[in-house]
Backbone as CSV, one residue per row, in Angstrom:
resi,resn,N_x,N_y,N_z,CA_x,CA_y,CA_z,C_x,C_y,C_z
1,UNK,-26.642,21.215,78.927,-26.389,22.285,79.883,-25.193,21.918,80.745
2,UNK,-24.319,22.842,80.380,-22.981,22.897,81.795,-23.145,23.067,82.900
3,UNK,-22.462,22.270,83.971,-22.429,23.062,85.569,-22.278,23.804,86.164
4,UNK,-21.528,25.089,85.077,-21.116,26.362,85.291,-20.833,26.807,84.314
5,UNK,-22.581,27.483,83.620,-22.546,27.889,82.551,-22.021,29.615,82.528
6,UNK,-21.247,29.987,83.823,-21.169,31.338,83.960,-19.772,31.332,84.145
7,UNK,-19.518,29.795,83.732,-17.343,29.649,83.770,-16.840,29.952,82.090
8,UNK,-15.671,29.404,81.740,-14.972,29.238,81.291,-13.676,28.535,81.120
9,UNK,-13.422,27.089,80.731,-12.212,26.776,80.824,-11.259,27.102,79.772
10,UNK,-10.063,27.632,79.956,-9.031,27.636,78.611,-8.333,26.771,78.351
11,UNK,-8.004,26.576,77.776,-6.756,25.322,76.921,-5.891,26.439,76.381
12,UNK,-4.699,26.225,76.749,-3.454,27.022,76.186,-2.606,25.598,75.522
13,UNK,-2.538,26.119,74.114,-1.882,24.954,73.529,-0.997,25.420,72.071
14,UNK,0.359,25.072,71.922,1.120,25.581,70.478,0.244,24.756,69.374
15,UNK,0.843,25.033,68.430,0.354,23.539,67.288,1.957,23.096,67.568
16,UNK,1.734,21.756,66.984,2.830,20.506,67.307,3.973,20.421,65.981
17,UNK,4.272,21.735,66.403,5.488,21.706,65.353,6.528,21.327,65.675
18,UNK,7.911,20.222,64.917,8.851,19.690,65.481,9.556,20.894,64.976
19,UNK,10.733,20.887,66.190,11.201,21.857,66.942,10.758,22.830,67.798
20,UNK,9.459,23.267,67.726,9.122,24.261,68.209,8.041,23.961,69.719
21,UNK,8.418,22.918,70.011,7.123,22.532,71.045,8.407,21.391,71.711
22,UNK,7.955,21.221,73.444,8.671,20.344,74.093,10.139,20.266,73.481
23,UNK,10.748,21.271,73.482,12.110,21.439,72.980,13.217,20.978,74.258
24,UNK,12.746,20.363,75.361,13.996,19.764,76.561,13.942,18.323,75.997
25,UNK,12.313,18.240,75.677,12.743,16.323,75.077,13.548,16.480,73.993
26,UNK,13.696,17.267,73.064,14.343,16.580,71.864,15.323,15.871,71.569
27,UNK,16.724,16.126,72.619,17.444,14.949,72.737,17.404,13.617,73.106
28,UNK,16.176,13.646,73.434,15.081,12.267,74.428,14.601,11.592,73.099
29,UNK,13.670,12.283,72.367,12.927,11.985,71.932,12.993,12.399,70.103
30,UNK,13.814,13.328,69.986,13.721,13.909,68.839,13.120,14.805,67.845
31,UNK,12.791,15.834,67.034,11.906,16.894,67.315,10.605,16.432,66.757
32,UNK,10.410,15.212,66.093,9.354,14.998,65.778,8.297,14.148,66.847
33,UNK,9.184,13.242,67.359,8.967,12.784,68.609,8.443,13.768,69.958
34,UNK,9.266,14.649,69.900,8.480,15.692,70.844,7.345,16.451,70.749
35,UNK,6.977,16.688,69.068,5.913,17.200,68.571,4.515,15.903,68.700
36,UNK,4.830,14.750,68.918,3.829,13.719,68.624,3.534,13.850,70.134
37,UNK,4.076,14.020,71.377,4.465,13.634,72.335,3.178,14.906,72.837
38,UNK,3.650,16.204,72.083,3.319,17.593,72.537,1.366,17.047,72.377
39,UNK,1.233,16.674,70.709,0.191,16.584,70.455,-0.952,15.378,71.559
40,UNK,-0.165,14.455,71.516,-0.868,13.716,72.184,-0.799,14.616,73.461
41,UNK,-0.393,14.911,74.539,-0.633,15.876,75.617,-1.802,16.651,75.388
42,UNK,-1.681,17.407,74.635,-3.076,18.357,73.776,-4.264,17.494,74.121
43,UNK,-4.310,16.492,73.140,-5.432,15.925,72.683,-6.149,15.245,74.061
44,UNK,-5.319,14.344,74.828,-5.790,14.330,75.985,-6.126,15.325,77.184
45,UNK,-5.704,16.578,76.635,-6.302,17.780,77.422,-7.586,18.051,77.371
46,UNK,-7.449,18.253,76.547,-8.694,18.592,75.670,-10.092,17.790,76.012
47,UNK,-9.316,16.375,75.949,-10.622,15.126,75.955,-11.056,15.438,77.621
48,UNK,-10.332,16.099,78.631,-10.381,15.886,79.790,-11.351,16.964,80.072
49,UNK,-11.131,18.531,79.297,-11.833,19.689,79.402,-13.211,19.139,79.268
50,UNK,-13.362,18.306,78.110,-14.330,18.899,76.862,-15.450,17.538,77.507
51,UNK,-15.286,16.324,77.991,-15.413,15.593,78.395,-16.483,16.010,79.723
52,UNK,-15.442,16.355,80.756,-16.104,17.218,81.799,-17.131,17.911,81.496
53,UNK,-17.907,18.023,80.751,-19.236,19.153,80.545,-19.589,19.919,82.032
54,UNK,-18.579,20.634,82.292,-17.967,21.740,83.456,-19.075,22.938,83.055
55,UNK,-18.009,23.424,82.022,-18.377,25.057,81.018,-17.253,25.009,79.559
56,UNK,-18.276,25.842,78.660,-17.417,25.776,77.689,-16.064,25.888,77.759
57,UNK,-15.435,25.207,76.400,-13.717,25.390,76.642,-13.681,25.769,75.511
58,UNK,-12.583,27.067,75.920,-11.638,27.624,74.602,-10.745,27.104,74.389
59,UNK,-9.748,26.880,72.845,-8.695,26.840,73.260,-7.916,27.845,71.880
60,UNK,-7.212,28.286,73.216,-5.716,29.520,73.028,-4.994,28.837,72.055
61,UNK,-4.694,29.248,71.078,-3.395,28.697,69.619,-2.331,29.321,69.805
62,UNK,-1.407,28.851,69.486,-0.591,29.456,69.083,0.522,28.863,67.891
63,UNK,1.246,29.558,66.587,1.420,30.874,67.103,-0.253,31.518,66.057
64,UNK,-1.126,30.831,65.695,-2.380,30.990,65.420,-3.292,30.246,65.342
65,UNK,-4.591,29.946,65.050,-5.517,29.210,65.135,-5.890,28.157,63.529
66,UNK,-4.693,28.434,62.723,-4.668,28.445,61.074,-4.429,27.149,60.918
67,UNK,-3.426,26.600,62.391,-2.978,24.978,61.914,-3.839,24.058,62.002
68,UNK,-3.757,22.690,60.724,-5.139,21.791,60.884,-4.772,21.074,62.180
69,UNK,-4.360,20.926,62.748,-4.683,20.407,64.114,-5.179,20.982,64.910
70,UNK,-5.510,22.529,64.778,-6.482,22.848,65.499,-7.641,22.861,65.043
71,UNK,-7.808,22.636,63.583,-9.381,22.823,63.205,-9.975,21.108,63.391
72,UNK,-8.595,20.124,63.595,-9.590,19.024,64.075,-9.779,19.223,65.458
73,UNK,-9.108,19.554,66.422,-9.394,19.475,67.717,-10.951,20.367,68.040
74,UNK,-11.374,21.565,67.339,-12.499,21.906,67.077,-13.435,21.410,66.713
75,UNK,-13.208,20.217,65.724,-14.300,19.413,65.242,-14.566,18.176,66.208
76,UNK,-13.287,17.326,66.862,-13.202,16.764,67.675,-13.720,16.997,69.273
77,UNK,-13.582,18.151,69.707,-13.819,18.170,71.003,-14.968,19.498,71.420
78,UNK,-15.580,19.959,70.180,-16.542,20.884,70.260,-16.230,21.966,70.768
79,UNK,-14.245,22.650,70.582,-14.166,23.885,71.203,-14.253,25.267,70.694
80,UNK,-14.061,26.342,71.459,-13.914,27.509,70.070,-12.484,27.814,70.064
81,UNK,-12.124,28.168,69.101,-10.850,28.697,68.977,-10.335,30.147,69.018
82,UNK,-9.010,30.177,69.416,-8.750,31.921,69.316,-7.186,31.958,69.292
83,UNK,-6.569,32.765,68.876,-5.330,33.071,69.014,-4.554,33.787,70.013
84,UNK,-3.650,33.569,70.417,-2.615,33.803,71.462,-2.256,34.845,70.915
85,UNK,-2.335,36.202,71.856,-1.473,37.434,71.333,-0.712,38.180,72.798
86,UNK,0.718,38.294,72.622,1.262,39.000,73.269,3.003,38.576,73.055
87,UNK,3.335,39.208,73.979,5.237,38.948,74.039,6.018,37.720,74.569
88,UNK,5.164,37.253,75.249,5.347,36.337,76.070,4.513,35.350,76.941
89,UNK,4.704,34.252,77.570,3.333,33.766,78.071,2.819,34.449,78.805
90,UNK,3.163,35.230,80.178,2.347,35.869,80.782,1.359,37.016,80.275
91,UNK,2.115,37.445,79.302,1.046,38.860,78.432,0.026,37.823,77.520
92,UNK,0.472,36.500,77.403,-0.447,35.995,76.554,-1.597,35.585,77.590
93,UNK,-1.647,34.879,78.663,-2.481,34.451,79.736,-3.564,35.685,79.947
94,UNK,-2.665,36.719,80.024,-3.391,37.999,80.524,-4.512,38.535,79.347
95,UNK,-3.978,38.181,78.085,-4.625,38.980,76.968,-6.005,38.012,77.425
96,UNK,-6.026,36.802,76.985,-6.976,35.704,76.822,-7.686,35.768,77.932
97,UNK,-7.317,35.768,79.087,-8.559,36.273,80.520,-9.220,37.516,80.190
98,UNK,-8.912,38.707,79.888,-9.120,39.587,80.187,-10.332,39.629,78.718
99,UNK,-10.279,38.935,77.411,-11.220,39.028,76.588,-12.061,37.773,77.187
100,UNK,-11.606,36.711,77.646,-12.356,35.749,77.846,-13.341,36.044,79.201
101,UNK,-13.097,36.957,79.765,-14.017,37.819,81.737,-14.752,38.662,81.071
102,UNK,-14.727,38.836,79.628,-15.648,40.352,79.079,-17.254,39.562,78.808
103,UNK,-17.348,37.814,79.034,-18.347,37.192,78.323,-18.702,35.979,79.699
104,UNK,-18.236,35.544,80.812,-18.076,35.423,81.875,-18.120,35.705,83.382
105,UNK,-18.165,35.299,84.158,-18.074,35.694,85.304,-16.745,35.300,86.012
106,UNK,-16.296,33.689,85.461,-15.056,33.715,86.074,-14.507,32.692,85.148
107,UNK,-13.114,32.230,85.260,-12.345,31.719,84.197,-11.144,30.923,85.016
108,UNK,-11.062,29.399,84.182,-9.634,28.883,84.616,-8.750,28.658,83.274
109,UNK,-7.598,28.991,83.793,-6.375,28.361,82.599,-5.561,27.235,82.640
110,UNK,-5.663,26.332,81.634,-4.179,24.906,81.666,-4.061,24.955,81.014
111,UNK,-2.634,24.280,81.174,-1.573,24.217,79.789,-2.080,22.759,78.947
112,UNK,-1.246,22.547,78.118,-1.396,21.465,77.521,-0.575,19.965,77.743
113,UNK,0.015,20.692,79.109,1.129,19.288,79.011,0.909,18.650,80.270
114,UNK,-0.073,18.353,81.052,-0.608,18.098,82.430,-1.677,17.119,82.386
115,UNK,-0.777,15.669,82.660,-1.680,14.365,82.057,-2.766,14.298,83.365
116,UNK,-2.077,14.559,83.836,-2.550,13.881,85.683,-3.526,15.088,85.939
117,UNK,-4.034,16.261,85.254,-5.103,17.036,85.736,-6.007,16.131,85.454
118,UNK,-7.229,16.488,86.583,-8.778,15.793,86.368,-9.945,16.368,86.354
119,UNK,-10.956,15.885,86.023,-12.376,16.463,86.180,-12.439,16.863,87.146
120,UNK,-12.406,16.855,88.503,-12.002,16.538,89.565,-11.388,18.321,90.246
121,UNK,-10.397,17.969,89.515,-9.438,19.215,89.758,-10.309,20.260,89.047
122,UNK,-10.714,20.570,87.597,-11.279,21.452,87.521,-12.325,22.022,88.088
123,UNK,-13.146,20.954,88.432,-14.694,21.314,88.693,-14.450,22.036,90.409
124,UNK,-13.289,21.601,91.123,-13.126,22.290,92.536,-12.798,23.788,92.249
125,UNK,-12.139,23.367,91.235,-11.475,25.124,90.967,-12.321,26.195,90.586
126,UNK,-13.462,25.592,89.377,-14.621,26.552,89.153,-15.892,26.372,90.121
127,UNK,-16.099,25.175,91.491,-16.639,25.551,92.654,-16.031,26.710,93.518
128,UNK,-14.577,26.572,93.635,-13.777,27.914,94.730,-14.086,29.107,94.057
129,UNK,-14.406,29.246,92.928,-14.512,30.545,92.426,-16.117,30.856,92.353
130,UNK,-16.844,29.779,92.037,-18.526,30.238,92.298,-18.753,30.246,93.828
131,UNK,-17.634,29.963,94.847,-18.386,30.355,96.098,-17.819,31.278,96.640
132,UNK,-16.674,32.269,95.770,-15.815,33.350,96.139,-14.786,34.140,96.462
133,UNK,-14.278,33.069,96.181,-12.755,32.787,95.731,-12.180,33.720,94.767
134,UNK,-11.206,34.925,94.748,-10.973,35.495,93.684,-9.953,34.604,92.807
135,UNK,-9.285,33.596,93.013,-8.088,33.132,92.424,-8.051,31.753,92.911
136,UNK,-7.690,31.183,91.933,-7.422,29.674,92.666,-6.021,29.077,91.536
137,UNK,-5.156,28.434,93.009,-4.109,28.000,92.158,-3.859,26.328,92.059
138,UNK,-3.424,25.739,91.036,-2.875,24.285,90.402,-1.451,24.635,90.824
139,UNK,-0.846,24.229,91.730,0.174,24.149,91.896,1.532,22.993,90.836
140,UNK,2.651,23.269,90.633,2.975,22.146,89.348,4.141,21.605,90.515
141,UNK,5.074,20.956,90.431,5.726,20.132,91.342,7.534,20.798,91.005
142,UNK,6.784,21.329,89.931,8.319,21.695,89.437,8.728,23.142,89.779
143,UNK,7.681,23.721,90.488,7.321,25.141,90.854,6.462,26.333,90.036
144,UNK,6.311,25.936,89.007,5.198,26.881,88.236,3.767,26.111,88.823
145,UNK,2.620,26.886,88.207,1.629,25.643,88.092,0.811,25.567,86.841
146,UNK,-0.280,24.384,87.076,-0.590,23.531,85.805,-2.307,24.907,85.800
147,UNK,-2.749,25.139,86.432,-4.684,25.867,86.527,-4.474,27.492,87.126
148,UNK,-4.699,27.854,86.739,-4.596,29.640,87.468,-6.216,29.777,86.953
149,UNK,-6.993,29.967,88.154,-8.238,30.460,87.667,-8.742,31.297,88.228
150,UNK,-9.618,32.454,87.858,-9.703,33.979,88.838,-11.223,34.660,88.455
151,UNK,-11.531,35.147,88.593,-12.621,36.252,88.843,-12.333,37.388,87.729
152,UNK,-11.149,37.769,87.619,-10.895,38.884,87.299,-9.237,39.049,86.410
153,UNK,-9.088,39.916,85.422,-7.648,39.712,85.241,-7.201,40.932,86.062
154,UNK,-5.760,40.558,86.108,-5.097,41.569,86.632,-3.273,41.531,85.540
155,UNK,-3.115,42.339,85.606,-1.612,42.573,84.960,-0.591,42.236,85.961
156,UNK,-0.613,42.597,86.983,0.018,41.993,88.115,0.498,40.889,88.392
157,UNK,-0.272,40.112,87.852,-0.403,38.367,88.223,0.650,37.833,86.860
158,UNK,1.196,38.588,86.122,1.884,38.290,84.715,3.034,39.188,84.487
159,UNK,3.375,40.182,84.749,4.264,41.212,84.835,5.451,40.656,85.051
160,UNK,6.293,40.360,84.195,8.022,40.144,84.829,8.249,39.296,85.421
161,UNK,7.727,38.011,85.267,7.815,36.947,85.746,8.600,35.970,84.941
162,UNK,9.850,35.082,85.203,11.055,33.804,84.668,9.790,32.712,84.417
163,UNK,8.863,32.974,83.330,8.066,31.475,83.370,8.871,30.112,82.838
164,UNK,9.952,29.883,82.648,10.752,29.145,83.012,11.220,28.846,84.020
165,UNK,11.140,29.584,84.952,12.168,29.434,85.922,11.166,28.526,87.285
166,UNK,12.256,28.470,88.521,11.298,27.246,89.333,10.351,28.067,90.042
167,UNK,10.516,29.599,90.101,10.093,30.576,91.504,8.465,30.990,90.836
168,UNK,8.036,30.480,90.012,6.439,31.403,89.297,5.564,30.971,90.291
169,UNK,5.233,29.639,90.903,4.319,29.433,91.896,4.657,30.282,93.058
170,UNK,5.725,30.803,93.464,6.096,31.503,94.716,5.473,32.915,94.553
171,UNK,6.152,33.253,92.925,6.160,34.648,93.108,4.226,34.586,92.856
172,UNK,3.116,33.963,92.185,2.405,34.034,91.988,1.703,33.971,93.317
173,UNK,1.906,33.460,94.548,1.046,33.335,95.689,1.401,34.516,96.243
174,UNK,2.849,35.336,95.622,2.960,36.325,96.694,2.223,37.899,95.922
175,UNK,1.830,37.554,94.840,1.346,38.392,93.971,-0.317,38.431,94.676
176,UNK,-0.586,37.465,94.538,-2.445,37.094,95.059,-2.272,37.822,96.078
177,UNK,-1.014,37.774,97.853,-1.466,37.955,98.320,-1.707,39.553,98.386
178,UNK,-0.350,40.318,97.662,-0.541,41.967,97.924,-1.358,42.419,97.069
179,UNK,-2.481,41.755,96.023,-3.319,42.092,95.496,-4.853,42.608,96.447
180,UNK,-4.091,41.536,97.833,-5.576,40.958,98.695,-6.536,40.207,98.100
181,UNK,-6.200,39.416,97.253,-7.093,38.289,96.557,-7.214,37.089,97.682
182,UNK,-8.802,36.362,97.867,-9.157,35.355,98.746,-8.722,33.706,97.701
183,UNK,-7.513,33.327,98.254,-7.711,32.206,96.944,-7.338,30.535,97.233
184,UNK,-7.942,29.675,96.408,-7.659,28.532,96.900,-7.352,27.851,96.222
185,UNK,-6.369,27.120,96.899,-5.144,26.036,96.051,-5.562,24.344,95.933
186,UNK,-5.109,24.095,94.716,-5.582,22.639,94.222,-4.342,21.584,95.076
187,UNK,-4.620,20.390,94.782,-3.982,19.547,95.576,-2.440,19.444,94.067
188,UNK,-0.973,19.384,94.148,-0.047,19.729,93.127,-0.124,18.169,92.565
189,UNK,0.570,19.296,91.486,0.449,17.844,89.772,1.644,17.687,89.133
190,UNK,2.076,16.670,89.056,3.343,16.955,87.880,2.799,17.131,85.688
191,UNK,3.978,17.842,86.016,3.209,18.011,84.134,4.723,17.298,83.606
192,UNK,4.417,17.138,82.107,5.853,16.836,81.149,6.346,17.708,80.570
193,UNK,7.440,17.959,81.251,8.630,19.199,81.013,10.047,18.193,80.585
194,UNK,10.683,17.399,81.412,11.480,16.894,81.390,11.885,15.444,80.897
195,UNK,12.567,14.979,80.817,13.201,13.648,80.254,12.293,12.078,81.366
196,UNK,12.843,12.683,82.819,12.542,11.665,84.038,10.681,11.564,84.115
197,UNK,10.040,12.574,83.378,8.552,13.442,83.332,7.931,11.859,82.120
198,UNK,8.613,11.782,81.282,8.652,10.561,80.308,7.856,9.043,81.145
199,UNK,8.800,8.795,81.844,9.118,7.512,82.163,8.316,7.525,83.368
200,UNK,7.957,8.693,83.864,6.672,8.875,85.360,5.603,8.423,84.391
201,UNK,5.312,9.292,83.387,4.071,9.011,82.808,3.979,7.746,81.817
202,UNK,4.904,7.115,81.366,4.786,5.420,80.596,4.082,5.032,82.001
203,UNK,4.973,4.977,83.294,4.401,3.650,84.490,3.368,4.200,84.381
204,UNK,2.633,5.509,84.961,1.296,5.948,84.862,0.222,5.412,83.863
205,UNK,0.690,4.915,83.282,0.021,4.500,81.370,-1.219,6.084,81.240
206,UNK,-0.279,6.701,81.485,-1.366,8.561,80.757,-1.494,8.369,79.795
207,UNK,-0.701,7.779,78.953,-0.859,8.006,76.951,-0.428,6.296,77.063
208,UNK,-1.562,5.568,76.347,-0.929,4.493,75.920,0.012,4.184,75.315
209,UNK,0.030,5.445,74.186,0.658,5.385,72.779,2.151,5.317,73.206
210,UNK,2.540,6.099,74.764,4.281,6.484,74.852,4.633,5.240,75.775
């Protein structure tokens, strides 16, 4: 039995195709290197979700659920799987809440590249939301963030947003607030986006393997 068998955690994760995943390391690291890099990120996500016996975890594929690395991470970490559908990440976030709140009461999302999230961090995020919280945010250091977890979807919260760009945590708190959503923010995390993101996480020893 989970601690919040009326949650949901997601895992948003590509399969670890070189070129197509962590594409700023590749001059770092190289595209296969970035794909090993991507995977291991995953896998320790995963171990962190799935580990936590929180509430079940999904995890989001992309660009489907067909690649064998996701059917081991299923066998490995006891999750269900589903596919990513939309134009972009925010229509994809939105699709996956909005089927994943139809079986739920409330729901958090992380990415796959956020060594430094913890049990810790999740379990506050699906407490702020079992005590009423419509939204709760993971702030990322780089200005997006790593956990968006809510009550409810909204289109709003995804609409026309640079998810590249540094302003998504801004524009996302200013979204909560003209929604009038009550929401509460996690203590911020760095994730691996960048080259300098590398060499934070070797001293850290997050992945033995890097």
């Amino acid at each position: 039995m989970t601690e919040f068998p009326d949650a949901r955690i997601i895992v948003f994760a590509k399969a670890p195709l070189p070129g197509e995943v962590k594409t700023r390391l590749i001059p770092n690291l190289g595209a296969h290197g970035a794909a090993r890099l991507h995977e291991a990120l995953a896998r320790r996500t995963l171990a962190t979700a799935a580990q936590a016996e929180l509430s079940p975890v999904h995890l989001w594929c992309a660009p489907s659920a067909q690649h064998p690395f996701f059917a081991d991470c299923r066998a490995r970490f006891s999750v269900t799987l589903h596919t990513q559908q939309g134009a972009d990440l925010g229509a994809r976030m939105a699709h996956a809440l909005e089927k994943t709140l139809h079986e739920c009461a409330y729901a958090v999302i992380i990415g796959a590249d956020c060594p430094t999230l913890t049990r810790d961090d999740l379990r506050e995020a699906l407490q702020a939301l079992r005590d009423g919280c419509d939204a709760v945010l993971g702030p990322a250091e780089d200005g997006g963030y790593v956990l968006l977890g809510v009550r409810r979807a909204d289109t709003a919260l995804f609409d026309n947003i640079d998810w590249g760009g540094a302003e998504v945590l801004d524009a996302t708190r200013a979204r909560l607030t003209a929604l009038g959503w009550r929401r509460h923010e996690l203590a911020p995390r760095w994730d691996v986006d960048r080259p300098e993101d590398i060499e934070r996480m070797r001293r850290a020893r997050l992945l033995p393997e890097w």
